[in-house]
mmCIF file of C-alpha atoms and ligand atoms in Angstrom:
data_model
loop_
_atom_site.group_PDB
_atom_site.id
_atom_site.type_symbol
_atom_site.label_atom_id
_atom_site.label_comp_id
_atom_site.label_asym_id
_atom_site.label_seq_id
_atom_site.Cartn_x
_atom_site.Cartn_y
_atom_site.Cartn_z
ATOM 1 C CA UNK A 28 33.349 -2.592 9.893
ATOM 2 C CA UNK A 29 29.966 -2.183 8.275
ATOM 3 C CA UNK A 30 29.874 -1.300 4.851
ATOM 4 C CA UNK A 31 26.596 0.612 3.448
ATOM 5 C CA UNK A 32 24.849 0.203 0.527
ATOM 6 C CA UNK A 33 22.001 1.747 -1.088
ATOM 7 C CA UNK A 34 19.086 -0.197 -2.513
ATOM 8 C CA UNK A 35 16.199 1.531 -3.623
ATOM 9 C CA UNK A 36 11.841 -0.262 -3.012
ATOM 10 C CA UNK A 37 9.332 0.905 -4.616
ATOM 11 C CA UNK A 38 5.540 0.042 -4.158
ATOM 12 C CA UNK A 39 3.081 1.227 -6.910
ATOM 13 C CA UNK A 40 -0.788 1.822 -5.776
ATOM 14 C CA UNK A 41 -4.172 2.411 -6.552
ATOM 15 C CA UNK A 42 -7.280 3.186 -4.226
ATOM 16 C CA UNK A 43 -7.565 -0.673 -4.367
ATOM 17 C CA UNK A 44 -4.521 -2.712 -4.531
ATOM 18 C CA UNK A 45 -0.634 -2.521 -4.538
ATOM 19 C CA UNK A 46 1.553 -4.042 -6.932
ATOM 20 C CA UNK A 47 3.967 -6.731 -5.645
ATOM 21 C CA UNK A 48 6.871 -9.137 -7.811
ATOM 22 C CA UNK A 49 7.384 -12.897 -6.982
ATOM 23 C CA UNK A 50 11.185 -12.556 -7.017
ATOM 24 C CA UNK A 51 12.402 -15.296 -9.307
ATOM 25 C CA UNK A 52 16.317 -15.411 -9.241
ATOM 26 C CA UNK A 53 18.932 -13.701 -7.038
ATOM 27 C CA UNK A 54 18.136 -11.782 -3.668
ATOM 28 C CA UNK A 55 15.300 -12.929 -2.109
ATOM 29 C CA UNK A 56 14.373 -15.291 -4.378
ATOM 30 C CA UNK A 57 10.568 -16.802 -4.279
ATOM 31 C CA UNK A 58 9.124 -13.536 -1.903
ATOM 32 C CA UNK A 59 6.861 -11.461 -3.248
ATOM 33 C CA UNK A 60 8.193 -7.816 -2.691
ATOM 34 C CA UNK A 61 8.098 -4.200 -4.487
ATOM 35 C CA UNK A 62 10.469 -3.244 -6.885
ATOM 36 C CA UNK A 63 13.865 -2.364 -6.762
ATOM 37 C CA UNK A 64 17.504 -3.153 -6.206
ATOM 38 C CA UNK A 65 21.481 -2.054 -6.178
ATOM 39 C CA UNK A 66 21.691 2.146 -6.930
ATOM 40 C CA UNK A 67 24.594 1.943 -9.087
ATOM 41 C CA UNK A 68 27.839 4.480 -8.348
ATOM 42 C CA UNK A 69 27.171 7.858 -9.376
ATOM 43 C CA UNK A 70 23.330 6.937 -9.961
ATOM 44 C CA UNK A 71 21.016 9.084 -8.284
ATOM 45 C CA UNK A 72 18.460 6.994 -5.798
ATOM 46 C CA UNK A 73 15.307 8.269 -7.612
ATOM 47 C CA UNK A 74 17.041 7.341 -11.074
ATOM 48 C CA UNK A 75 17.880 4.137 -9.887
ATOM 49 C CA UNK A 76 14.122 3.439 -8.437
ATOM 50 C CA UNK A 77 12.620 4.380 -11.738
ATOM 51 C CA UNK A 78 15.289 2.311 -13.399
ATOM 52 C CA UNK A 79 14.260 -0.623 -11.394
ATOM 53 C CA UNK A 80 10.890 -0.498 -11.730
ATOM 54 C CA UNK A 81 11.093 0.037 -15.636
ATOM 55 C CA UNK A 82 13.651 -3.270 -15.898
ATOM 56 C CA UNK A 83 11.425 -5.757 -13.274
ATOM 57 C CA UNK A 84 7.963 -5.163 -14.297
ATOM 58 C CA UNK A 85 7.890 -2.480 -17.234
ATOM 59 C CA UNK A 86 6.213 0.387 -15.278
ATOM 60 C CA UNK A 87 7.415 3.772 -15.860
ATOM 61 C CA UNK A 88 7.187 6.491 -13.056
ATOM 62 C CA UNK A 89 7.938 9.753 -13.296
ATOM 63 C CA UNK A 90 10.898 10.641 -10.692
ATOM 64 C CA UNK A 91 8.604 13.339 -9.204
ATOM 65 C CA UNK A 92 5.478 11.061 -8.585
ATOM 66 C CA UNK A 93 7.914 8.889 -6.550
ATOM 67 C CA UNK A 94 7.292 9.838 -2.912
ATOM 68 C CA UNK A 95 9.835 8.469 -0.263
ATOM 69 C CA UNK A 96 7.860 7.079 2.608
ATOM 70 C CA UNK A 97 10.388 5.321 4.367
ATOM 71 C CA UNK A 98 14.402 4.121 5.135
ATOM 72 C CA UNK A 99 14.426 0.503 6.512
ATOM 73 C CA UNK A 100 18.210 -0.808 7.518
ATOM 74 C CA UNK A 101 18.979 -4.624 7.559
ATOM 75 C CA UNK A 102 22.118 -6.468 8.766
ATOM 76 C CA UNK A 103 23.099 -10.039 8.760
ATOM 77 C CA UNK A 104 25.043 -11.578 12.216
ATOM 78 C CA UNK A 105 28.218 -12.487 11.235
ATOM 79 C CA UNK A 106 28.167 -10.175 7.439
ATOM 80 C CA UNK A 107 29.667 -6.526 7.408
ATOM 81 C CA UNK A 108 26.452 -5.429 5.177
ATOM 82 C CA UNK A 109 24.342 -2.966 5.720
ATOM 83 C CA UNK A 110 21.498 -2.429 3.151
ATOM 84 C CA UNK A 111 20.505 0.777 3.492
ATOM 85 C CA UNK A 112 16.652 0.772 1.454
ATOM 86 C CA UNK A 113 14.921 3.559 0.474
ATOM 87 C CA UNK A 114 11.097 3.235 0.156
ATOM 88 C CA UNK A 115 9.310 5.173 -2.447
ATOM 89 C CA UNK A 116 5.460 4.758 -3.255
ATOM 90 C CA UNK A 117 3.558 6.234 -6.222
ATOM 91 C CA UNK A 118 -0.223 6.774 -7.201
ATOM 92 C CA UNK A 119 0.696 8.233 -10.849
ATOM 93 C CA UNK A 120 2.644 5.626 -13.311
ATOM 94 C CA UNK A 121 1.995 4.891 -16.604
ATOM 95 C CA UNK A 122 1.797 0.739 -18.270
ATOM 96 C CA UNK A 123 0.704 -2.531 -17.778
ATOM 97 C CA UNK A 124 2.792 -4.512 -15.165
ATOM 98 C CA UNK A 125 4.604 -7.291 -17.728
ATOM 99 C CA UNK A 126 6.750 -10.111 -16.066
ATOM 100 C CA UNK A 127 10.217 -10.381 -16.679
ATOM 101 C CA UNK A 128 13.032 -12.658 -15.949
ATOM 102 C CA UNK A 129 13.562 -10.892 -12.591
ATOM 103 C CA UNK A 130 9.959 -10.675 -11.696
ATOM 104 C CA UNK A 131 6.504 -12.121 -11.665
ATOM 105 C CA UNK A 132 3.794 -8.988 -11.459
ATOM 106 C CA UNK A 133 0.520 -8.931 -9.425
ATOM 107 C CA UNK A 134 -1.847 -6.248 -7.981
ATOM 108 C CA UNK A 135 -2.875 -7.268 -4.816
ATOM 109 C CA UNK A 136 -6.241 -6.246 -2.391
ATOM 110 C CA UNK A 137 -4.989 -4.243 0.670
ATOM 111 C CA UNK A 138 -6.473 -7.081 2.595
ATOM 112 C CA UNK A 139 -5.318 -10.003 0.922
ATOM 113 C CA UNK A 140 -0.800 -8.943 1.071
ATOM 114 C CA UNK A 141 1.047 -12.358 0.652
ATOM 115 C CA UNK A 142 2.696 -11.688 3.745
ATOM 116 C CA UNK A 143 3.618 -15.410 4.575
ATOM 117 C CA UNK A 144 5.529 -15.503 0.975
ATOM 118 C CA UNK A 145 7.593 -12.097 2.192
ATOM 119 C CA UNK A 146 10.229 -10.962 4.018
ATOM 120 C CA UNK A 147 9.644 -11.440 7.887
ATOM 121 C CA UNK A 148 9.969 -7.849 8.397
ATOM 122 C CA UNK A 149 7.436 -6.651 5.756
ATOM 123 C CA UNK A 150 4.351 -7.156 8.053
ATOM 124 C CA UNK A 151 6.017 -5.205 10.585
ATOM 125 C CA UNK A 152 6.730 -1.913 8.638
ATOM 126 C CA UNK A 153 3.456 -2.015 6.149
ATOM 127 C CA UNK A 154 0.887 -0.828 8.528
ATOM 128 C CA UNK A 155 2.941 2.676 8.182
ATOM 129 C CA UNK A 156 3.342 2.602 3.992
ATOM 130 C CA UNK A 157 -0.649 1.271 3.997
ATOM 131 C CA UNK A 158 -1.385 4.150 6.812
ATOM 132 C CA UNK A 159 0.370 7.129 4.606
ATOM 133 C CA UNK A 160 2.814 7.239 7.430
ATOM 134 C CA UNK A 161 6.541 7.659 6.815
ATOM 135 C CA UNK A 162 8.616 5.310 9.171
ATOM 136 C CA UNK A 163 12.289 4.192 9.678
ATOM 137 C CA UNK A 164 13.567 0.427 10.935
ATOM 138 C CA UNK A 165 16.772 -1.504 11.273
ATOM 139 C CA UNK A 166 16.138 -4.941 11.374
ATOM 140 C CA UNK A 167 19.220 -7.632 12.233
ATOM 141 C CA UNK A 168 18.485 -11.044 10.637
ATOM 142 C CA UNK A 169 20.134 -13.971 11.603
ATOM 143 C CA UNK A 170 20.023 -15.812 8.122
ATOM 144 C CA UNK A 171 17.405 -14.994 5.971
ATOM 145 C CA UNK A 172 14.318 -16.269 7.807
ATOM 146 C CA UNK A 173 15.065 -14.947 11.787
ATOM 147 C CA UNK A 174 14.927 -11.429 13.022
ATOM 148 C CA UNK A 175 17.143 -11.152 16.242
ATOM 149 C CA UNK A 176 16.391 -7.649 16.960
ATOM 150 C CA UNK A 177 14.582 -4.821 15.785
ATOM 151 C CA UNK A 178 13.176 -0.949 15.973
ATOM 152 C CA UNK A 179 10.645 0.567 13.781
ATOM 153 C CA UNK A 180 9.519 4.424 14.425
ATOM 154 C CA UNK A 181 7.066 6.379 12.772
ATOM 155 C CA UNK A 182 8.610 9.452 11.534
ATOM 156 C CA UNK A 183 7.270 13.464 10.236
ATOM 157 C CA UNK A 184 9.730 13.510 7.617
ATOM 158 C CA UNK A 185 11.853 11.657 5.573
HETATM 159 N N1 8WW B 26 10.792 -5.856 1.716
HETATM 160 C C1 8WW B 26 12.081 -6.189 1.989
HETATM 161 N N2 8WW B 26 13.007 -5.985 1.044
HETATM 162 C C2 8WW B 26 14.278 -6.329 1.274
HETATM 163 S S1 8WW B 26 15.500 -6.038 0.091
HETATM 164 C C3 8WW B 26 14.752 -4.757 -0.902
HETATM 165 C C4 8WW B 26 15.758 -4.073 -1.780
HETATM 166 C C5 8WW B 26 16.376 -5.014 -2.754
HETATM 167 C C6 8WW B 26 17.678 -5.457 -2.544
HETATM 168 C C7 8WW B 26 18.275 -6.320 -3.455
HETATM 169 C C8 8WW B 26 17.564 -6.731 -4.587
HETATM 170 C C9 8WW B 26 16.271 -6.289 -4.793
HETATM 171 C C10 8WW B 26 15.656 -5.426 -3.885
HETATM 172 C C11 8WW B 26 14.627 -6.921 2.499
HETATM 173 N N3 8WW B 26 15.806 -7.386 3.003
HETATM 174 C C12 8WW B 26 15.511 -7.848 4.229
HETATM 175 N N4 8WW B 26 14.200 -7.692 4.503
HETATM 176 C C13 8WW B 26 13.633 -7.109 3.434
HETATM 177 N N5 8WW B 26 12.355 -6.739 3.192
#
């Protein structure tokens, strides 16, 4: 019996770089990653992504300028989860990325991602967010650092 839940991931930009957190305590702990986590009951998804994004790294976002680009589904052999993400980028925020106890902040080139200190899937799914394409993928890990199987599809809307 799989049981759902919502986490919201969201990537700020700029013509240049994207901003990525070195997770430093809980769920995936030591990858660098975008912002986000649990969508608490009754929370909306877009309150809970600026939520997140306000408590990791001290960015604000308007809920509007939050654009989802994609819906990426991970199980874990053997665990009844499934994380259901929801991917929202933005061009249009307001502050100066601060690190917090959750995260470490850094803007990074489009050409230099840290995708060896990231989740395995990551380099399979950015080509769509850096492309402006919106996608959807279910990935089934077996631990934390083997995908077994997956599908990734571009999609025209969300
Ligand atoms: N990029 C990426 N992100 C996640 S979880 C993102 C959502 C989240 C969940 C819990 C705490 C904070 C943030 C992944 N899981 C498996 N592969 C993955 N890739």
């Amino acid at each position: 019996m799989i049981l759902n839940k919502v986490y919201t991931l969201v990537f700020l930009r700029n013509e240049q770089q994207i901003l990525l957190g070195l997770k430093k305590r809980g769920f995936g702990v030591n990858k660098w990653n975008g912002f986000g986590g649990k969508v608490e009951p009754k929370e909306e998804i877009l309150d809970a992504a600026v939520r997140e994004l306000k408590e990791e790294c001290c960015m604000s976002v308007r809920k509007h300028n939050l654009k989802n680009i994609g819906n990426l589904q991970f199980t874990f052999e053997g665990e009844a989860l499934m994380m259901d993400v929801r991917v929202f980028s933005a061009t249009s925020f307001v502050g100066d990325p601060e690190e917090t106890e959750e995260m470490l902040p850094k803007w990074f080139d489009y050409d230099k991602i840290p995708f060896e200190d990231m989740w395995l899937d990551d380099k399979l799914w950015f080509p769509y967010l850096l492309k402006d394409k919106l996608f959807y993928g279910r990935f089934h890990y077996q631990g934390y650092d083997k995908i077994l199987n997956y599908t990734i599809q571009e999609l025209n809307s969300m």
